[in-house]
PDB file of C-alpha atoms in Angstrom:
ATOM      1  CA  MET C 184    -214.870  61.839  60.515  1.00 55.00           C
ATOM      2  CA  THR C 185    -211.434  61.020  62.158  1.00 56.00           C
ATOM      3  CA  LYS C 186    -210.575  57.577  63.475  1.00 54.00           C
ATOM      4  CA  PRO C 187    -210.137  57.073  67.345  1.00 52.00           C
ATOM      5  CA  PRO C 188    -206.611  56.661  68.229  1.00 52.00           C
ATOM      6  CA  MET C 189    -205.425  52.995  68.172  1.00 48.00           C
ATOM      7  CA  ARG C 190    -205.299  51.444  71.733  1.00 48.00           C
ATOM      8  CA  THR C 191    -201.970  50.441  73.046  1.00 43.00           C
ATOM      9  CA  THR C 192    -201.975  47.693  75.610  1.00 42.00           C
ATOM     10  CA  ILE C 193    -199.849  47.951  78.785  1.00 38.00           C
ATOM     11  CA  ALA C 194    -197.734  45.083  77.475  1.00 42.00           C
ATOM     12  CA  GLU C 195    -197.107  46.771  74.186  1.00 43.00           C
ATOM     13  CA  SER C 196    -196.004  50.044  75.888  1.00 38.00           C
ATOM     14  CA  PHE C 197    -193.841  48.228  78.487  1.00 39.00           C
ATOM     15  CA  SER C 198    -190.395  47.925  77.065  1.00 41.00           C
ATOM     16  CA  VAL C 199    -188.317  44.923  78.385  1.00 44.00           C
ATOM     17  CA  GLN C 200    -184.873  44.262  76.972  1.00 45.00           C
ATOM     18  CA  ARG C 201    -184.716  40.436  76.792  1.00 49.00           C
ATOM     19  CA  GLU C 202    -181.899  38.251  75.907  1.00 52.00           C
ATOM     20  CA  ALA C 203    -182.550  34.960  74.087  1.00 61.00           C
ATOM     21  CA  ILE C 204    -183.922  32.570  76.721  1.00 75.00           C
ATOM     22  CA  ALA C 205    -182.729  29.007  76.722  1.00 87.00           C
ATOM     23  CA  VAL C 206    -185.779  26.747  76.701  1.00 91.00           C
ATOM     24  CA  PRO C 207    -185.773  22.976  77.104  1.00 91.00           C
ATOM     25  CA  GLU C 208    -186.436  20.805  74.083  1.00 92.00           C
ATOM     26  CA  GLY C 209    -190.119  20.462  73.190  1.00 92.00           C
ATOM     27  CA  PHE C 210    -191.321  23.632  74.762  1.00 93.00           C
ATOM     28  CA  ARG C 211    -192.929  26.320  72.596  1.00 93.00           C
ATOM     29  CA  PRO C 212    -194.189  29.765  73.521  1.00 90.00           C
ATOM     30  CA  MET C 213    -197.823  29.587  74.760  1.00 85.00           C
ATOM     31  CA  PRO C 214    -200.018  31.904  72.854  1.00 77.00           C
ATOM     32  CA  MET C 215    -201.753  33.736  75.699  1.00 70.00           C
ATOM     33  CA  GLY C 216    -203.214  37.191  75.403  1.00 64.00           C
ATOM     34  CA  GLY C 217    -203.597  39.822  77.913  1.00 71.00           C
ATOM     35  CA  ASP C 218    -201.501  42.519  79.542  1.00 75.00           C
ATOM     36  CA  PHE C 219    -200.459  40.360  82.519  1.00 77.00           C
ATOM     37  CA  ILE C 220    -198.767  37.614  80.471  1.00 75.00           C
ATOM     38  CA  GLY C 221    -197.400  40.162  78.041  1.00 74.00           C
ATOM     39  CA  ILE C 222    -195.509  41.769  80.886  1.00 78.00           C
ATOM     40  CA  ASN C 223    -194.665  38.640  82.953  1.00 80.00           C
ATOM     41  CA  GLY C 224    -194.354  35.952  80.233  1.00 81.00           C
ATOM     42  CA  PRO C 225    -193.606  34.358  78.098  1.00 88.00           C
ATOM     43  CA  ILE C 226    -194.933  30.997  79.353  1.00 92.00           C
ATOM     44  CA  TYR C 227    -193.908  27.842  77.384  1.00 94.00           C
ATOM     45  CA  LEU C 228    -195.924  24.785  76.816  1.00 93.00           C
ATOM     46  CA  LYS C 229    -194.883  21.145  76.084  1.00 94.00           C
ATOM     47  CA  HIS C 230    -198.018  19.161  75.043  1.00 91.00           C
ATOM     48  CA  GLU C 231    -197.508  15.557  73.796  1.00 89.00           C
ATOM     49  CA  LYS C 232    -200.071  12.895  73.113  1.00 86.00           C
ATOM     50  CA  ARG C 233    -198.940   9.606  74.592  1.00 85.00           C
ATOM     51  CA  PRO C 234    -200.640   6.173  74.922  1.00 83.00           C
ATOM     52  CA  GLU C 235    -200.765   6.491  78.658  1.00 81.00           C
ATOM     53  CA  GLY C 236    -202.352   9.881  78.496  1.00 81.00           C
ATOM     54  CA  PRO C 237    -201.286  13.515  77.417  1.00 85.00           C
ATOM     55  CA  LEU C 238    -198.166  14.936  78.770  1.00 91.00           C
ATOM     56  CA  VAL C 239    -198.867  18.610  79.613  1.00 93.00           C
ATOM     57  CA  GLN C 240    -195.970  20.846  81.037  1.00 96.00           C
ATOM     58  CA  LEU C 241    -195.734  24.601  81.364  1.00 96.00           C
ATOM     59  CA  GLY C 242    -192.432  26.509  82.125  1.00 97.00           C
ATOM     60  CA  PHE C 243    -190.578  29.790  82.153  1.00 95.00           C
ATOM     61  CA  ARG C 244    -187.089  31.014  82.828  1.00 96.00           C
ATOM     62  CA  VAL C 245    -186.685  33.153  85.914  1.00 96.00           C
ATOM     63  CA  GLU C 246    -185.618  36.614  84.864  1.00 94.00           C
ATOM     64  CA  PRO C 247    -184.504  39.590  87.074  1.00 94.00           C
ATOM     65  CA  ARG C 248    -187.961  41.016  86.752  1.00 92.00           C
ATOM     66  CA  HIS C 249    -189.467  37.931  88.510  1.00 94.00           C
ATOM     67  CA  CYS C 250    -187.249  38.140  91.424  1.00 95.00           C
ATOM     68  CA  ASN C 251    -187.479  39.258  95.090  1.00 95.00           C
ATOM     69  CA  PRO C 252    -184.602  41.199  96.676  1.00 94.00           C
ATOM     70  CA  MET C 253    -182.923  37.803  97.477  1.00 95.00           C
ATOM     71  CA  GLY C 254    -182.439  36.957  93.928  1.00 95.00           C
ATOM     72  CA  ASN C 255    -185.129  34.261  93.936  1.00 97.00           C
ATOM     73  CA  CYS C 256    -188.490  34.059  92.073  1.00 97.00           C
ATOM     74  CA  HIS C 257    -191.030  36.051  93.911  1.00 96.00           C
ATOM     75  CA  GLY C 258    -193.773  33.984  95.504  1.00 96.00           C
ATOM     76  CA  GLY C 259    -196.349  36.041  93.710  1.00 95.00           C
ATOM     77  CA  MET C 260    -194.972  35.045  90.285  1.00 95.00           C
ATOM     78  CA  LEU C 261    -194.832  31.337  91.354  1.00 97.00           C
ATOM     79  CA  ALA C 262    -198.499  31.562  92.569  1.00 97.00           C
ATOM     80  CA  SER C 263    -199.500  33.116  89.240  1.00 95.00           C
ATOM     81  CA  PHE C 264    -197.709  30.591  87.329  1.00 96.00           C
ATOM     82  CA  SER C 265    -199.280  27.659  89.507  1.00 97.00           C
ATOM     83  CA  ASP C 266    -202.751  29.319  88.790  1.00 95.00           C
ATOM     84  CA  MET C 267    -202.046  28.749  84.938  1.00 94.00           C
ATOM     85  CA  VAL C 268    -200.508  25.213  85.314  1.00 96.00           C
ATOM     86  CA  LEU C 269    -203.667  23.724  87.007  1.00 96.00           C
ATOM     87  CA  PRO C 270    -206.351  25.051  84.611  1.00 94.00           C
ATOM     88  CA  LEU C 271    -204.345  24.733  81.406  1.00 92.00           C
ATOM     89  CA  SER C 272    -203.503  21.072  82.319  1.00 94.00           C
ATOM     90  CA  ILE C 273    -207.226  20.395  82.916  1.00 95.00           C
ATOM     91  CA  HIS C 274    -208.153  21.680  79.538  1.00 91.00           C
ATOM     92  CA  ARG C 275    -205.868  19.443  77.861  1.00 91.00           C
ATOM     93  CA  LYS C 276    -206.286  16.346  79.988  1.00 92.00           C
ATOM     94  CA  SER C 277    -210.125  16.209  80.660  1.00 91.00           C
ATOM     95  CA  ALA C 278    -212.392  15.645  77.890  1.00 87.00           C
ATOM     96  CA  GLU C 279    -215.285  16.329  80.154  1.00 89.00           C
ATOM     97  CA  VAL C 280    -214.162  19.915  80.739  1.00 91.00           C
ATOM     98  CA  GLY C 281    -212.801  20.670  77.319  1.00 84.00           C
ATOM     99  CA  HIS C 282    -212.365  24.525  76.569  1.00 86.00           C
ATOM    100  CA  LYS C 283    -214.589  25.836  79.405  1.00 92.00           C
ATOM    101  CA  PHE C 284    -213.473  28.796  81.494  1.00 93.00           C
ATOM    102  CA  LEU C 285    -212.277  27.594  84.862  1.00 95.00           C
ATOM    103  CA  PRO C 286    -212.250  30.391  87.390  1.00 96.00           C
ATOM    104  CA  THR C 287    -210.321  29.631  90.486  1.00 97.00           C
ATOM    105  CA  ILE C 288    -212.248  28.880  93.627  1.00 97.00           C
ATOM    106  CA  ASN C 289    -209.334  27.756  95.807  1.00 98.00           C
ATOM    107  CA  LEU C 290    -205.575  27.574  95.147  1.00 98.00           C
ATOM    108  CA  GLN C 291    -203.250  26.177  97.777  1.00 98.00           C
ATOM    109  CA  LEU C 292    -199.452  26.479  97.560  1.00 98.00           C
ATOM    110  CA  ASP C 293    -196.790  24.980  99.715  1.00 98.00           C
ATOM    111  CA  TYR C 294    -193.408  26.637  98.918  1.00 98.00           C
ATOM    112  CA  LEU C 295    -190.713  23.905  99.301  1.00 98.00           C
ATOM    113  CA  ALA C 296    -187.593  25.385  97.943  1.00 98.00           C
ATOM    114  CA  PRO C 297    -186.488  28.845  96.200  1.00 97.00           C
ATOM    115  CA  ALA C 298    -186.438  29.139  92.416  1.00 98.00           C
ATOM    116  CA  PRO C 299    -183.269  31.201  91.796  1.00 97.00           C
ATOM    117  CA  LEU C 300    -182.644  33.752  89.112  1.00 96.00           C
ATOM    118  CA  GLY C 301    -181.874  31.939  85.742  1.00 95.00           C
ATOM    119  CA  CYS C 302    -183.402  28.696  86.673  1.00 96.00           C
ATOM    120  CA  TRP C 303    -186.004  26.829  84.615  1.00 97.00           C
ATOM    121  CA  VAL C 304    -189.347  26.645  86.408  1.00 98.00           C
ATOM    122  CA  GLN C 305    -191.624  23.867  85.164  1.00 98.00           C
ATOM    123  CA  GLY C 306    -195.039  22.650  86.293  1.00 98.00           C
ATOM    124  CA  GLU C 307    -197.229  19.588  85.718  1.00 97.00           C
ATOM    125  CA  ALA C 308    -200.626  18.778  87.110  1.00 97.00           C
ATOM    126  CA  GLU C 309    -203.136  15.911  87.169  1.00 96.00           C
ATOM    127  CA  VAL C 310    -206.941  16.027  87.306  1.00 96.00           C
ATOM    128  CA  LEU C 311    -208.258  14.377  90.497  1.00 97.00           C
ATOM    129  CA  ARG C 312    -212.017  14.674  89.996  1.00 96.00           C
ATOM    130  CA  VAL C 313    -214.518  16.424  87.819  1.00 96.00           C
ATOM    131  CA  THR C 314    -218.093  17.006  88.981  1.00 96.00           C
ATOM    132  CA  ARG C 315    -220.975  18.753  87.035  1.00 94.00           C
ATOM    133  CA  SER C 316    -219.701  22.165  88.232  1.00 95.00           C
ATOM    134  CA  LEU C 317    -216.257  21.695  89.740  1.00 97.00           C
ATOM    135  CA  VAL C 318    -212.854  20.309  88.894  1.00 97.00           C
ATOM    136  CA  PHE C 319    -210.235  19.356  91.518  1.00 98.00           C
ATOM    137  CA  ALA C 320    -206.498  19.151  90.473  1.00 97.00           C
ATOM    138  CA  GLN C 321    -203.023  19.009  91.916  1.00 98.00           C
ATOM    139  CA  GLY C 322    -199.615  19.444  90.715  1.00 98.00           C
ATOM    140  CA  LEU C 323    -195.935  20.090  91.311  1.00 98.00           C
ATOM    141  CA  VAL C 324    -193.536  23.064  90.183  1.00 98.00           C
ATOM    142  CA  THR C 325    -189.905  22.294  90.031  1.00 98.00           C
ATOM    143  CA  ALA C 326    -186.943  24.783  89.668  1.00 98.00           C
ATOM    144  CA  ASP C 327    -184.197  23.250  87.665  1.00 97.00           C
ATOM    145  CA  GLY C 328    -185.612  19.789  88.646  1.00 96.00           C
ATOM    146  CA  VAL C 329    -185.853  20.484  92.414  1.00 98.00           C
ATOM    147  CA  ASN C 330    -189.391  20.493  94.019  1.00 98.00           C
ATOM    148  CA  ALA C 331    -190.271  24.164  94.504  1.00 98.00           C
ATOM    149  CA  VAL C 332    -194.002  24.351  94.838  1.00 98.00           C
ATOM    150  CA  ARG C 333    -196.710  21.784  95.646  1.00 98.00           C
ATOM    151  CA  ILE C 334    -200.113  22.963  94.210  1.00 98.00           C
ATOM    152  CA  SER C 335    -203.766  22.110  94.429  1.00 98.00           C
ATOM    153  CA  GLY C 336    -206.874  23.802  93.331  1.00 98.00           C
ATOM    154  CA  ILE C 337    -210.572  23.834  92.916  1.00 98.00           C
ATOM    155  CA  PHE C 338    -212.115  25.348  89.762  1.00 97.00           C
ATOM    156  CA  LYS C 339    -215.640  26.250  88.774  1.00 97.00           C
ATOM    157  CA  ILE C 340    -216.576  24.872  85.273  1.00 96.00           C
ATOM    158  CA  GLY C 341    -217.700  28.018  83.400  1.00 93.00           C
ATOM    159  CA  LYS C 342    -218.687  28.942  79.904  1.00 92.00           C
ATOM    160  CA  GLU C 343    -217.236  27.609  76.681  1.00 89.00           C
ATOM    161  CA  PHE C 344    -214.400  29.669  75.247  1.00 80.00           C
ATOM    162  CA  GLN C 345    -211.780  29.609  72.446  1.00 71.00           C
ATOM    163  CA  MET C 346    -208.422  28.696  73.734  1.00 58.00           C
ATOM    164  CA  PRO C 347    -205.524  30.001  71.589  1.00 56.00           C
ATOM    165  CA  GLY C 348    -203.089  27.364  70.401  1.00 51.00           C
ATOM    166  CA  ALA C 349    -205.353  24.313  71.173  1.00 50.00           C
ATOM    167  CA  GLU C 350    -207.006  22.167  68.523  1.00 48.00           C
ATOM    168  CA  GLY C 351    -210.215  23.734  67.235  1.00 39.00           C
ATOM    169  CA  GLY C 352    -209.330  27.205  68.535  1.00 38.00           C
TER     170      GLY C 352
END
């Protein structure tokens, strides 16, 4: 009996020539699977435990493949990034939520300034309220330190899952 052919993911078959990306101190590649991040990432995480509460920041460097015809990061990429900043921050800042899947119910973005090619895009969020079934959060995305996107979202608290790169899975 012959073995079925090995499945190649879209990300594995998509060849991107990448130069070394300058990443700010303390940021490490975020171990996230899936074809979408495989093609559009990497996303970097900075997670520090502090007495006043955990610091959780995500970031990425704007590459040509992220840009619109004007040489700025495409709004769709910024929206996708924002839709990762909020729930990944919630996972690390809310003991009530822990590692439960957080499907997005509502995501609001206000684009404040462009994120030009080559800039470092960074996001940070805070948990506003956790109920039995929902989480409310807000945050800010910057581009080289300039406020670029104001974000807020509502997320449904789903089933438990193993989160790559987090303590305990």
